[in-house]
CSV table of C-alpha atoms and ligand atoms in Angstrom, one decimal:
chain,number,residue,atom,x,y,z
W,71,MET,CA,-51.1,-44.5,206.9
W,72,LYS,CA,-51.6,-48.1,205.6
W,73,THR,CA,-54.1,-50.9,206.6
W,74,ILE,CA,-52.6,-54.2,206.5
W,75,LEU,CA,-54.9,-57.4,206.6
W,76,VAL,CA,-53.0,-59.7,209.0
W,77,THR,CA,-54.8,-63.2,208.5
W,78,GLY,CA,-53.4,-65.5,211.7
W,79,GLY,CA,-52.5,-61.9,213.6
W,80,ALA,CA,-53.2,-63.9,217.1
W,81,GLY,CA,-51.0,-66.3,217.0
W,82,PHE,CA,-47.3,-66.6,218.1
W,83,ILE,CA,-45.6,-64.9,214.6
W,84,GLY,CA,-48.5,-62.8,213.8
W,85,SER,CA,-49.2,-61.2,217.4
W,86,HIS,CA,-45.3,-60.2,217.2
W,87,THR,CA,-45.7,-58.5,214.1
W,88,CYS,CA,-49.2,-57.3,214.6
W,89,PHE,CA,-47.4,-55.5,217.2
W,90,CYS,CA,-44.5,-54.4,214.9
W,91,LEU,CA,-46.6,-52.8,212.4
W,92,LEU,CA,-48.6,-50.8,215.1
W,93,GLU,CA,-45.4,-49.1,215.8
W,94,LYS,CA,-44.9,-48.4,212.0
W,95,GLY,CA,-47.6,-46.7,212.3
W,96,SER,CA,-49.9,-48.9,210.5
W,97,ASN,CA,-53.7,-49.8,210.7
W,98,VAL,CA,-54.3,-53.2,211.7
W,99,VAL,CA,-57.1,-56.0,210.5
W,100,ILE,CA,-56.8,-58.9,211.9
W,101,LEU,CA,-58.8,-62.3,210.8
W,102,ASP,CA,-58.0,-65.5,213.1
W,103,SER,CA,-60.1,-68.0,213.6
W,104,TYR,CA,-58.5,-68.7,216.9
W,105,ILE,CA,-58.0,-72.6,216.0
W,106,ASN,CA,-54.8,-72.5,217.2
W,107,SER,CA,-54.4,-69.1,219.4
W,108,TYR,CA,-55.9,-66.6,222.0
W,109,PRO,CA,-58.1,-63.4,221.4
W,110,LYS,CA,-56.3,-62.2,224.4
W,111,SER,CA,-52.9,-62.6,222.5
W,112,ILE,CA,-54.4,-59.2,221.1
W,113,ASP,CA,-55.6,-57.7,223.7
W,114,ARG,CA,-52.3,-58.1,225.1
W,115,VAL,CA,-50.5,-56.2,221.6
W,116,LEU,CA,-53.0,-53.3,222.7
W,117,LYS,CA,-51.9,-53.7,226.5
W,118,ILE,CA,-47.8,-53.1,224.8
W,119,ASN,CA,-48.7,-50.3,222.4
W,120,ARG,CA,-50.9,-48.3,225.1
W,121,SER,CA,-47.7,-48.4,227.2
W,122,LYS,CA,-45.9,-46.4,224.8
W,123,GLU,CA,-45.8,-42.9,225.0
W,124,ARG,CA,-46.1,-42.3,221.1
W,125,LYS,CA,-49.4,-42.5,219.1
W,126,TYR,CA,-50.0,-45.7,217.0
W,127,GLY,CA,-52.1,-47.4,214.1
W,128,LYS,CA,-55.6,-49.2,215.0
W,129,ILE,CA,-56.8,-52.5,215.7
W,130,ILE,CA,-59.7,-54.3,214.1
W,131,ARG,CA,-59.9,-57.6,214.7
W,132,TYR,CA,-62.6,-60.4,212.9
W,133,LEU,CA,-63.6,-64.0,213.6
W,134,GLY,CA,-63.7,-66.1,210.9
W,135,ASP,CA,-61.7,-68.7,208.2
W,136,VAL,CA,-59.3,-67.6,205.8
W,137,ARG,CA,-61.7,-70.0,203.4
W,138,ASP,CA,-64.2,-68.2,203.9
W,139,THR,CA,-65.2,-65.9,200.6
W,140,LYS,CA,-67.8,-63.9,202.9
W,141,ILE,CA,-65.5,-62.4,205.4
W,142,LEU,CA,-62.8,-61.9,203.6
W,143,ILE,CA,-65.3,-59.7,201.0
W,144,THR,CA,-66.9,-58.1,204.7
W,145,ILE,CA,-63.3,-57.2,205.7
W,146,PHE,CA,-62.2,-55.6,202.2
W,147,ASN,CA,-65.6,-54.1,202.0
W,148,ASP,CA,-65.8,-52.6,205.7
W,149,ALA,CA,-62.5,-51.0,205.2
W,150,LEU,CA,-63.4,-49.3,202.2
W,151,ASP,CA,-66.5,-48.0,204.3
W,152,SER,CA,-64.1,-46.2,206.5
W,153,GLY,CA,-61.7,-45.2,204.3
W,154,ASN,CA,-58.7,-46.8,204.9
W,155,MET,CA,-59.0,-49.6,201.9
W,156,ILE,CA,-56.5,-52.0,202.4
W,157,ASP,CA,-53.1,-51.5,201.2
W,158,GLY,CA,-51.7,-55.3,201.8
W,159,VAL,CA,-51.4,-58.5,203.2
W,160,ILE,CA,-49.5,-60.7,205.6
W,161,HIS,CA,-51.0,-64.6,204.9
W,162,PHE,CA,-50.0,-66.3,208.5
W,163,ALA,CA,-53.3,-68.3,208.7
W,164,GLY,CA,-52.5,-71.9,208.2
W,165,LEU,CA,-51.6,-74.9,210.2
W,166,LYS,CA,-48.5,-75.7,211.1
W,167,SER,CA,-47.8,-78.7,213.0
W,168,VAL,CA,-45.4,-81.8,211.1
W,169,ASN,CA,-46.8,-84.3,213.1
W,170,GLN,CA,-51.0,-83.5,212.7
W,171,SER,CA,-50.3,-82.9,208.4
W,172,ILE,CA,-49.9,-86.7,208.2
W,173,THR,CA,-52.6,-87.8,210.0
W,174,HIS,CA,-54.9,-85.1,208.5
W,175,LYS,CA,-53.5,-84.4,204.8
W,176,GLU,CA,-56.4,-83.3,203.7
W,177,LEU,CA,-57.5,-80.6,206.5
W,178,TYR,CA,-53.7,-79.3,206.0
W,179,LYS,CA,-54.2,-79.1,202.0
W,180,ASP,CA,-58.0,-77.3,202.3
W,181,VAL,CA,-56.4,-74.7,205.3
W,182,ASN,CA,-53.2,-74.0,203.9
W,183,ILE,CA,-53.7,-74.3,199.6
W,184,ARG,CA,-57.5,-73.1,199.5
W,185,GLY,CA,-57.1,-70.8,202.6
W,186,THR,CA,-54.4,-69.0,200.1
W,187,LYS,CA,-56.6,-69.3,196.7
W,188,THR,CA,-59.3,-67.8,198.9
W,189,LEU,CA,-57.3,-64.4,199.9
W,190,ILE,CA,-55.8,-63.9,196.8
W,191,LYS,CA,-59.7,-64.0,194.5
W,192,VAL,CA,-60.9,-61.3,196.7
W,193,MET,CA,-57.6,-59.2,197.2
W,194,ARG,CA,-57.7,-59.9,193.3
W,195,GLU,CA,-61.7,-58.2,193.5
W,196,PHE,CA,-60.4,-55.5,195.5
W,197,ASN,CA,-57.3,-54.5,193.3
W,198,CYS,CA,-55.1,-55.1,196.6
W,199,LYS,CA,-52.0,-57.0,195.3
W,200,LYS,CA,-49.7,-56.8,198.4
W,201,LEU,CA,-48.5,-59.6,199.7
W,202,VAL,CA,-46.4,-61.3,202.0
W,203,PHE,CA,-46.8,-65.1,202.8
W,204,SER,CA,-45.5,-67.3,205.8
W,205,SER,CA,-43.4,-70.1,204.0
W,206,SER,CA,-41.4,-72.4,205.7
W,207,ALA,CA,-37.2,-73.3,205.8
W,208,THR,CA,-39.1,-77.1,205.8
W,209,ILE,CA,-40.0,-76.9,202.0
W,210,TYR,CA,-36.1,-77.3,201.5
W,211,GLY,CA,-36.2,-80.6,202.6
W,212,ASN,CA,-33.4,-82.9,202.9
W,213,SER,CA,-30.6,-80.9,201.4
W,214,ASP,CA,-26.8,-82.4,201.5
W,215,TYR,CA,-25.9,-78.5,201.5
W,216,SER,CA,-26.0,-76.1,204.4
W,217,PRO,CA,-26.2,-72.9,204.9
W,218,LEU,CA,-29.3,-73.0,202.8
W,219,LYS,CA,-30.0,-70.6,199.4
W,220,GLU,CA,-33.2,-69.6,197.8
W,221,ASP,CA,-32.9,-70.9,194.7
W,222,PHE,CA,-31.6,-74.5,196.1
W,223,GLU,CA,-34.0,-77.7,195.2
W,224,LEU,CA,-37.1,-77.7,196.8
W,225,ASN,CA,-37.9,-80.9,198.4
W,226,PRO,CA,-40.3,-81.2,201.6
W,227,ILE,CA,-40.0,-84.5,203.4
W,228,ASN,CA,-44.0,-84.3,204.8
W,229,PRO,CA,-47.4,-82.9,203.9
W,230,TYR,CA,-47.1,-79.4,205.7
W,231,GLY,CA,-43.7,-78.7,203.9
W,232,GLU,CA,-45.8,-79.7,200.6
W,233,THR,CA,-48.7,-77.4,201.4
W,234,LYS,CA,-46.1,-74.5,202.1
W,235,LEU,CA,-44.3,-75.3,198.3
W,236,ALA,CA,-47.8,-75.7,196.3
W,237,VAL,CA,-48.6,-72.4,197.9
W,238,GLU,CA,-45.3,-70.7,196.8
W,239,GLU,CA,-45.9,-72.2,193.4
W,240,LEU,CA,-49.6,-70.8,193.3
W,241,LEU,CA,-48.4,-67.5,194.0
W,242,GLU,CA,-45.5,-67.6,191.3
W,243,ASP,CA,-48.2,-68.5,188.8
W,244,VAL,CA,-50.6,-65.7,190.0
W,245,PHE,CA,-47.7,-63.4,189.8
W,246,TYR,CA,-47.4,-64.1,185.8
W,247,LYS,CA,-50.5,-65.0,184.8
W,248,ASP,CA,-51.8,-61.2,186.2
W,249,LEU,CA,-49.2,-60.0,184.3
W,250,LYS,CA,-46.8,-59.1,187.2
W,251,THR,CA,-49.2,-56.7,188.6
W,252,TRP,CA,-48.8,-58.1,191.9
W,253,SER,CA,-45.7,-57.5,194.3
W,254,ILE,CA,-45.7,-61.2,196.4
W,255,ALA,CA,-42.9,-62.2,199.1
W,256,ASN,CA,-42.6,-65.4,200.6
W,257,LEU,CA,-40.7,-65.5,203.6
W,258,ARG,CA,-39.2,-68.8,204.5
W,259,TYR,CA,-38.7,-68.5,208.5
W,260,PHE,CA,-36.6,-71.2,210.2
W,261,ASN,CA,-36.8,-71.9,213.0
W,262,PRO,CA,-38.4,-68.6,215.5
W,263,ILE,CA,-38.3,-68.7,218.9
W,264,GLY,CA,-38.2,-66.1,221.7
W,265,ALA,CA,-41.0,-63.6,223.0
W,266,HIS,CA,-41.7,-59.7,223.2
W,267,GLN,CA,-39.3,-58.6,225.2
W,268,SER,CA,-42.6,-57.3,227.9
W,269,GLY,CA,-43.4,-61.3,228.5
W,270,LEU,CA,-46.3,-59.9,227.6
W,271,ILE,CA,-47.0,-62.0,224.1
W,272,GLY,CA,-45.3,-65.3,223.4
W,273,ASP,CA,-46.0,-68.6,221.9
W,274,SER,CA,-49.5,-70.1,223.0
W,275,PRO,CA,-50.7,-72.4,221.1
W,276,LYS,CA,-53.8,-74.8,221.3
W,277,GLU,CA,-52.0,-77.8,219.7
W,278,PHE,CA,-50.0,-79.2,221.7
W,279,ASN,CA,-46.2,-77.6,220.7
W,280,LYS,CA,-43.8,-80.7,220.1
W,281,ASN,CA,-40.8,-77.9,219.0
W,282,ILE,CA,-37.5,-78.4,221.1
W,283,PHE,CA,-37.5,-74.9,222.7
W,284,PRO,CA,-41.2,-74.9,223.9
W,285,LEU,CA,-40.3,-78.0,225.4
W,286,ILE,CA,-36.9,-76.5,227.2
W,287,LEU,CA,-39.9,-73.8,228.9
W,288,ASP,CA,-42.1,-77.0,229.7
W,289,VAL,CA,-39.1,-79.0,231.4
W,290,CYS,CA,-37.8,-75.7,233.4
W,291,ILE,CA,-41.8,-75.0,234.7
W,292,GLY,CA,-41.8,-78.1,235.8
W,293,ASN,CA,-44.4,-79.6,233.3
W,294,LEU,CA,-41.9,-82.2,232.5
W,295,ASN,CA,-39.9,-84.5,233.4
W,296,ARG,CA,-36.8,-84.1,230.9
W,297,ILE,CA,-36.1,-83.6,227.0
W,298,GLN,CA,-35.2,-86.1,225.4
W,299,ILE,CA,-32.9,-85.5,222.4
W,300,PHE,CA,-33.3,-87.3,219.4
W,301,GLY,CA,-30.2,-88.8,218.1
W,302,GLY,CA,-25.9,-88.0,219.2
W,303,ASP,CA,-25.0,-89.6,216.6
W,304,TRP,CA,-25.8,-87.1,213.9
W,305,PRO,CA,-23.1,-85.7,211.6
W,306,THR,CA,-22.6,-82.7,213.1
W,307,LYS,CA,-20.3,-80.5,215.9
W,308,ASP,CA,-21.3,-82.3,219.0
W,309,GLY,CA,-23.8,-85.2,217.3
W,310,THR,CA,-27.5,-83.8,218.0
W,311,PRO,CA,-28.8,-81.7,214.8
W,312,VAL,CA,-28.2,-78.1,214.3
W,313,ARG,CA,-30.5,-75.8,213.4
W,314,ASP,CA,-31.3,-71.8,212.7
W,315,TYR,CA,-33.1,-70.3,215.8
W,316,VAL,CA,-34.1,-66.9,215.1
W,317,HIS,CA,-36.0,-64.6,217.5
W,318,VAL,CA,-39.7,-63.8,216.7
W,319,MET,CA,-39.0,-60.0,217.5
W,320,ASP,CA,-36.7,-60.3,214.4
W,321,ILE,CA,-38.7,-62.5,212.0
W,322,ALA,CA,-41.2,-59.6,213.2
W,323,GLU,CA,-39.5,-57.3,212.2
W,324,GLY,CA,-38.8,-59.0,208.5
W,325,HIS,CA,-42.2,-58.6,207.8
W,326,ILE,CA,-42.3,-54.8,208.5
W,327,CYS,CA,-38.9,-54.1,206.1
W,328,VAL,CA,-40.3,-56.6,203.1
W,329,LEU,CA,-43.5,-55.0,203.4
W,330,GLU,CA,-41.5,-51.5,203.1
W,331,TYR,CA,-40.1,-52.6,200.1
W,332,LEU,CA,-42.6,-54.3,198.1
W,333,PHE,CA,-44.7,-50.8,198.5
W,334,GLU,CA,-41.4,-48.6,197.7
W,335,ASN,CA,-40.6,-50.5,194.4
W,336,GLN,CA,-41.9,-52.6,191.5
W,337,GLN,CA,-44.3,-55.0,191.3
W,338,GLN,CA,-42.3,-58.8,192.2
W,339,PHE,CA,-42.6,-62.1,193.2
W,340,PHE,CA,-39.9,-63.5,195.7
W,341,SER,CA,-38.7,-66.0,198.3
W,342,MET,CA,-36.4,-65.3,201.1
W,343,ASN,CA,-34.7,-66.8,203.9
W,344,LEU,CA,-35.2,-65.1,207.3
W,345,GLY,CA,-32.8,-66.7,209.7
W,346,THR,CA,-29.8,-65.6,211.1
W,347,GLY,CA,-26.9,-67.4,209.3
W,348,GLU,CA,-26.0,-69.7,212.1
W,349,GLY,CA,-26.0,-72.6,213.6
W,350,THR,CA,-26.8,-74.3,216.8
W,351,SER,CA,-27.0,-78.1,218.0
W,352,VAL,CA,-29.7,-78.9,220.5
W,353,LEU,CA,-26.8,-79.3,222.9
W,354,GLU,CA,-26.0,-75.9,222.7
W,355,LEU,CA,-29.2,-74.8,222.8
W,356,ILE,CA,-29.6,-76.3,226.2
W,357,SER,CA,-26.8,-75.4,227.7
W,358,ILE,CA,-27.4,-71.7,226.5
W,359,PHE,CA,-30.4,-71.7,227.8
W,360,GLU,CA,-29.2,-72.9,231.2
W,361,ASP,CA,-26.2,-70.3,231.6
W,362,VAL,CA,-28.6,-67.3,230.3
W,363,ASN,CA,-31.7,-68.5,232.7
W,364,LYS,CA,-29.4,-69.6,235.7
W,365,VAL,CA,-32.0,-73.3,235.0
W,366,LYS,CA,-30.7,-77.1,234.7
W,367,ILE,CA,-32.5,-78.7,232.0
W,368,PRO,CA,-32.1,-82.7,232.7
W,369,TYR,CA,-32.1,-84.6,229.4
W,370,VAL,CA,-31.7,-87.9,228.0
W,371,PHE,CA,-30.5,-89.2,224.9
W,372,SER,CA,-33.3,-91.1,222.5
W,373,GLU,CA,-33.8,-92.7,219.0
W,374,ARG,CA,-33.8,-90.3,215.9
W,375,ARG,CA,-37.0,-88.6,215.3
W,376,LYS,CA,-38.6,-90.1,212.0
W,377,GLY,CA,-37.7,-87.5,208.9
W,378,ASP,CA,-35.6,-85.4,210.8
W,379,LEU,CA,-32.3,-84.0,209.4
W,380,ALA,CA,-28.9,-82.8,210.6
W,381,SER,CA,-28.7,-79.3,209.9
W,382,LEU,CA,-31.1,-77.0,208.5
W,383,VAL,CA,-29.1,-73.2,208.2
W,384,ALA,CA,-29.9,-70.0,206.1
W,385,ASP,CA,-28.0,-68.4,204.1
W,386,ASN,CA,-29.6,-65.5,204.6
W,387,SER,CA,-26.9,-62.9,202.2
W,388,PHE,CA,-30.5,-62.3,200.0
W,389,ALA,CA,-32.2,-61.1,203.1
W,390,LEU,CA,-29.6,-58.6,203.9
W,391,SER,CA,-28.5,-57.5,201.0
W,392,LYS,CA,-32.3,-57.1,199.6
W,393,ILE,CA,-34.2,-55.2,202.5
W,394,ASP,CA,-33.1,-52.7,205.7
W,395,TRP,CA,-32.9,-55.9,207.7
W,396,LYS,CA,-30.8,-58.1,210.2
W,397,PRO,CA,-31.5,-59.8,213.1
W,398,LYS,CA,-30.5,-58.0,216.2
W,399,ARG,CA,-31.1,-60.1,218.9
W,400,ASP,CA,-28.8,-63.0,219.9
W,401,LEU,CA,-29.4,-66.6,221.1
W,402,ARG,CA,-28.6,-65.6,224.8
W,403,LYS,CA,-31.5,-63.0,224.3
W,404,MET,CA,-34.0,-65.5,222.6
W,405,CYS,CA,-33.5,-67.6,225.6
W,406,LYS,CA,-33.8,-65.0,228.2
W,407,ASP,CA,-37.4,-63.3,226.5
W,408,GLY,CA,-38.6,-67.3,226.3
W,409,TRP,CA,-38.3,-68.2,229.8
W,410,ASN,CA,-39.5,-64.5,230.7
W,411,TRP,CA,-42.7,-65.3,228.7
W,412,LYS,CA,-42.9,-68.6,230.3
W,413,LEU,CA,-42.5,-67.3,233.6
W,414,LEU,CA,-44.8,-64.9,233.8
W,415,ASN,CA,-47.5,-67.3,231.6
W,416,PRO,CA,-47.2,-70.6,232.6
W,417,ASP,CA,-50.4,-71.6,230.9
W,418,GLY,CA,-50.1,-68.8,227.8
W,419,PHE,CA,-53.3,-67.4,227.0
W,420,SER,CA,-55.3,-70.2,228.4
C,253,NAD,P1,-49.6,-70.1,214.8
C,253,NAD,O1,-50.5,-70.9,215.2
C,253,NAD,O2,-49.6,-69.6,216.4
C,253,NAD,O3,-50.6,-69.1,214.0
C,253,NAD,C1,-51.3,-69.4,212.8
C,253,NAD,C2,-52.5,-68.1,213.1
C,253,NAD,O4,-53.4,-68.9,212.3
C,253,NAD,C3,-53.3,-69.2,214.9
C,253,NAD,O5,-53.8,-67.8,215.6
C,253,NAD,C4,-54.7,-69.7,214.2
C,253,NAD,O6,-55.6,-69.6,214.9
C,253,NAD,C5,-54.9,-68.8,212.9
C,253,NAD,N1,-55.3,-70.1,211.7
C,253,NAD,C6,-55.1,-71.0,211.1
C,253,NAD,N2,-56.1,-71.3,210.6
C,253,NAD,C7,-56.6,-70.5,209.9
C,253,NAD,C8,-57.8,-70.3,209.6
C,253,NAD,N3,-58.2,-71.5,208.3
C,253,NAD,N4,-58.9,-68.7,209.2
C,253,NAD,C9,-58.0,-67.9,209.9
C,253,NAD,N5,-57.1,-68.2,210.7
C,253,NAD,C10,-56.7,-69.1,210.9
C,253,NAD,O7,-48.3,-70.3,214.1
C,253,NAD,P2,-46.9,-69.5,213.8
C,253,NAD,O8,-46.0,-70.0,214.1
C,253,NAD,O9,-47.1,-68.1,214.4
C,253,NAD,O10,-47.1,-69.5,211.6
C,253,NAD,C11,-47.8,-68.5,211.8
C,253,NAD,C12,-47.2,-69.0,210.0
C,253,NAD,O11,-46.0,-69.1,209.9
C,253,NAD,C13,-47.8,-70.4,209.7
C,253,NAD,O12,-48.2,-70.1,208.4
C,253,NAD,C14,-46.9,-71.5,209.9
C,253,NAD,O13,-46.9,-72.5,208.6
C,253,NAD,C15,-45.4,-70.4,209.4
C,253,NAD,N6,-44.3,-70.8,210.0
C,253,NAD,C16,-44.2,-70.6,211.0
C,253,NAD,C17,-43.0,-71.6,211.6
C,253,NAD,C18,-42.4,-71.6,212.9
C,253,NAD,O14,-41.6,-72.6,213.5
C,253,NAD,N7,-43.3,-71.1,214.5
C,253,NAD,C19,-42.0,-71.8,210.7
C,253,NAD,C20,-42.2,-71.6,209.3
C,253,NAD,C21,-43.3,-71.2,208.8
C,254,WQD,C1,-35.3,-78.7,216.3
C,254,WQD,C2,-34.0,-79.5,217.0
C,254,WQD,C3,-34.8,-82.1,216.6
C,254,WQD,C4,-37.8,-82.2,219.8
C,254,WQD,C5,-40.0,-77.8,212.7
C,254,WQD,C6,-40.7,-77.8,211.7
C,254,WQD,C7,-40.3,-76.4,210.4
C,254,WQD,C8,-40.9,-75.4,211.2
C,254,WQD,C9,-39.8,-75.1,212.5
C,254,WQD,C10,-42.9,-74.8,211.0
C,254,WQD,C11,-34.2,-81.2,216.1
C,254,WQD,C12,-34.6,-81.6,217.8
C,254,WQD,C13,-36.6,-81.2,218.7
C,254,WQD,C14,-37.1,-83.1,221.3
C,254,WQD,C15,-35.0,-83.0,220.1
C,254,WQD,N1,-42.3,-75.1,211.6
C,254,WQD,N2,-35.1,-82.2,218.7
C,254,WQD,N3,-35.7,-83.3,220.6
C,254,WQD,O1,-37.9,-80.2,213.5
C,254,WQD,O2,-36.2,-77.9,213.0
C,254,WQD,O3,-39.1,-77.7,212.4
C,254,WQD,O4,-40.3,-76.1,213.4
C,254,WQD,O5,-42.9,-74.5,209.7
C,254,WQD,O6,-40.9,-76.7,209.4
C,254,WQD,O7,-40.6,-79.0,211.0
C,254,WQD,O8,-38.1,-78.1,214.9
C,254,WQD,O9,-38.0,-78.0,217.5
C,254,WQD,O10,-38.9,-79.7,216.5
C,254,WQD,O11,-36.6,-79.2,216.3
C,254,WQD,O12,-34.1,-83.0,220.0
C,254,WQD,O13,-38.4,-83.3,221.7
C,254,WQD,O14,-34.7,-80.2,218.0
C,254,WQD,O15,-34.3,-83.1,216.6
C,254,WQD,O16,-32.9,-81.0,215.5
C,254,WQD,P1,-37.8,-78.4,213.0
C,254,WQD,P2,-37.9,-78.5,216.2
């Protein structure tokens, strides 16, 4: 049985991944400051877990900041003392708002870059050298080409994306400077949406989320009057921007497959897209959501959003060929599970 440290494990993607880790029989150690999440998400992960017949691993949680060397050392020491040393780390902890990163650039650097440096230092001290890092498709920036392949030019257009690229570069450095003794995967997520089908866990940020899917849910539940579509004159199939929406459970399962790959293969460093490879426009997303959930989503067209891109779709062939993974849930399932979560938890965990 493996023991995995999950930084940011109470968050949206983290909580779904913790659930999958438990299902695989791993022990999960969570470090989270709850700056953008609630401890309740972990209670809910345990609740889903308890409802299953099979016996699973256990969760140990720590409240703390990934920039704090002391708490990290305590976590690794506690694990050693209990006889379950930490075998690998999934590093979700970080700040992710594009807008906030423009007004709080230094904070984003500090949390996302220094946080990762601190983690690496402690992992090295405890000879724990398997790491999966949450990167983002945003690091491709303004590419003329879609679908996006991992070896395309990286050119983030916002401070948030710059921190993700800086961490990818930092980790590559670590890999070569430590003579290829690490196994490191950067996972570049596209647009994760949806929720676990139980409706017990889902996206519940403290920072108001201005992404399209949570806004659709807000309109639907009655918190917002309508969606503003940022531009109808993009060079796309219907004039609205195209994205690669991917079910959060598929993203979570991707982490399990990548970890298994890292444990079973020799040390290596790679970056990998996690997306479906299918592009959906804003109008298509709204229309599918309406059809699946039998609701109406009013919308108006407005100006283009600064820094937006026409199309961001993954070429996921590297993931499909390298790890034992493929996305299993289509856009209809994403819309159904997302709405189920919202209906059952109109205020999230707050
Ligand atoms: P989230 O905000 O729900 O989860 C992040 C978690 O990290 C939260 O629980 C938060 O409280 C915690 N955290 C933040 N700073 C911390 C710190 N200094 N110390 C300890 N804990 C801290 O976000 P998410 O959507 O689950 O994203 C997880 C990761 O994936 C992030 O690194 C994000 O940048 C990346 N990512 C997300 C998306 C997306 O669309 N959701 C896309 C690409 C990449
Ligand atoms: C999707 C589409 C908008 C809101 C962001 C981050 C990225 C990653 C995923 C973390 C776009 C349109 C949106 C609205 C709209 N996160 N839209 N009206 O921008 O693709 O990616 O989340 O790493 O880094 O940038 O996602 O959901 O904001 O936008 O018309 O009110 O919806 O123009 O085409 P985005 P999004």
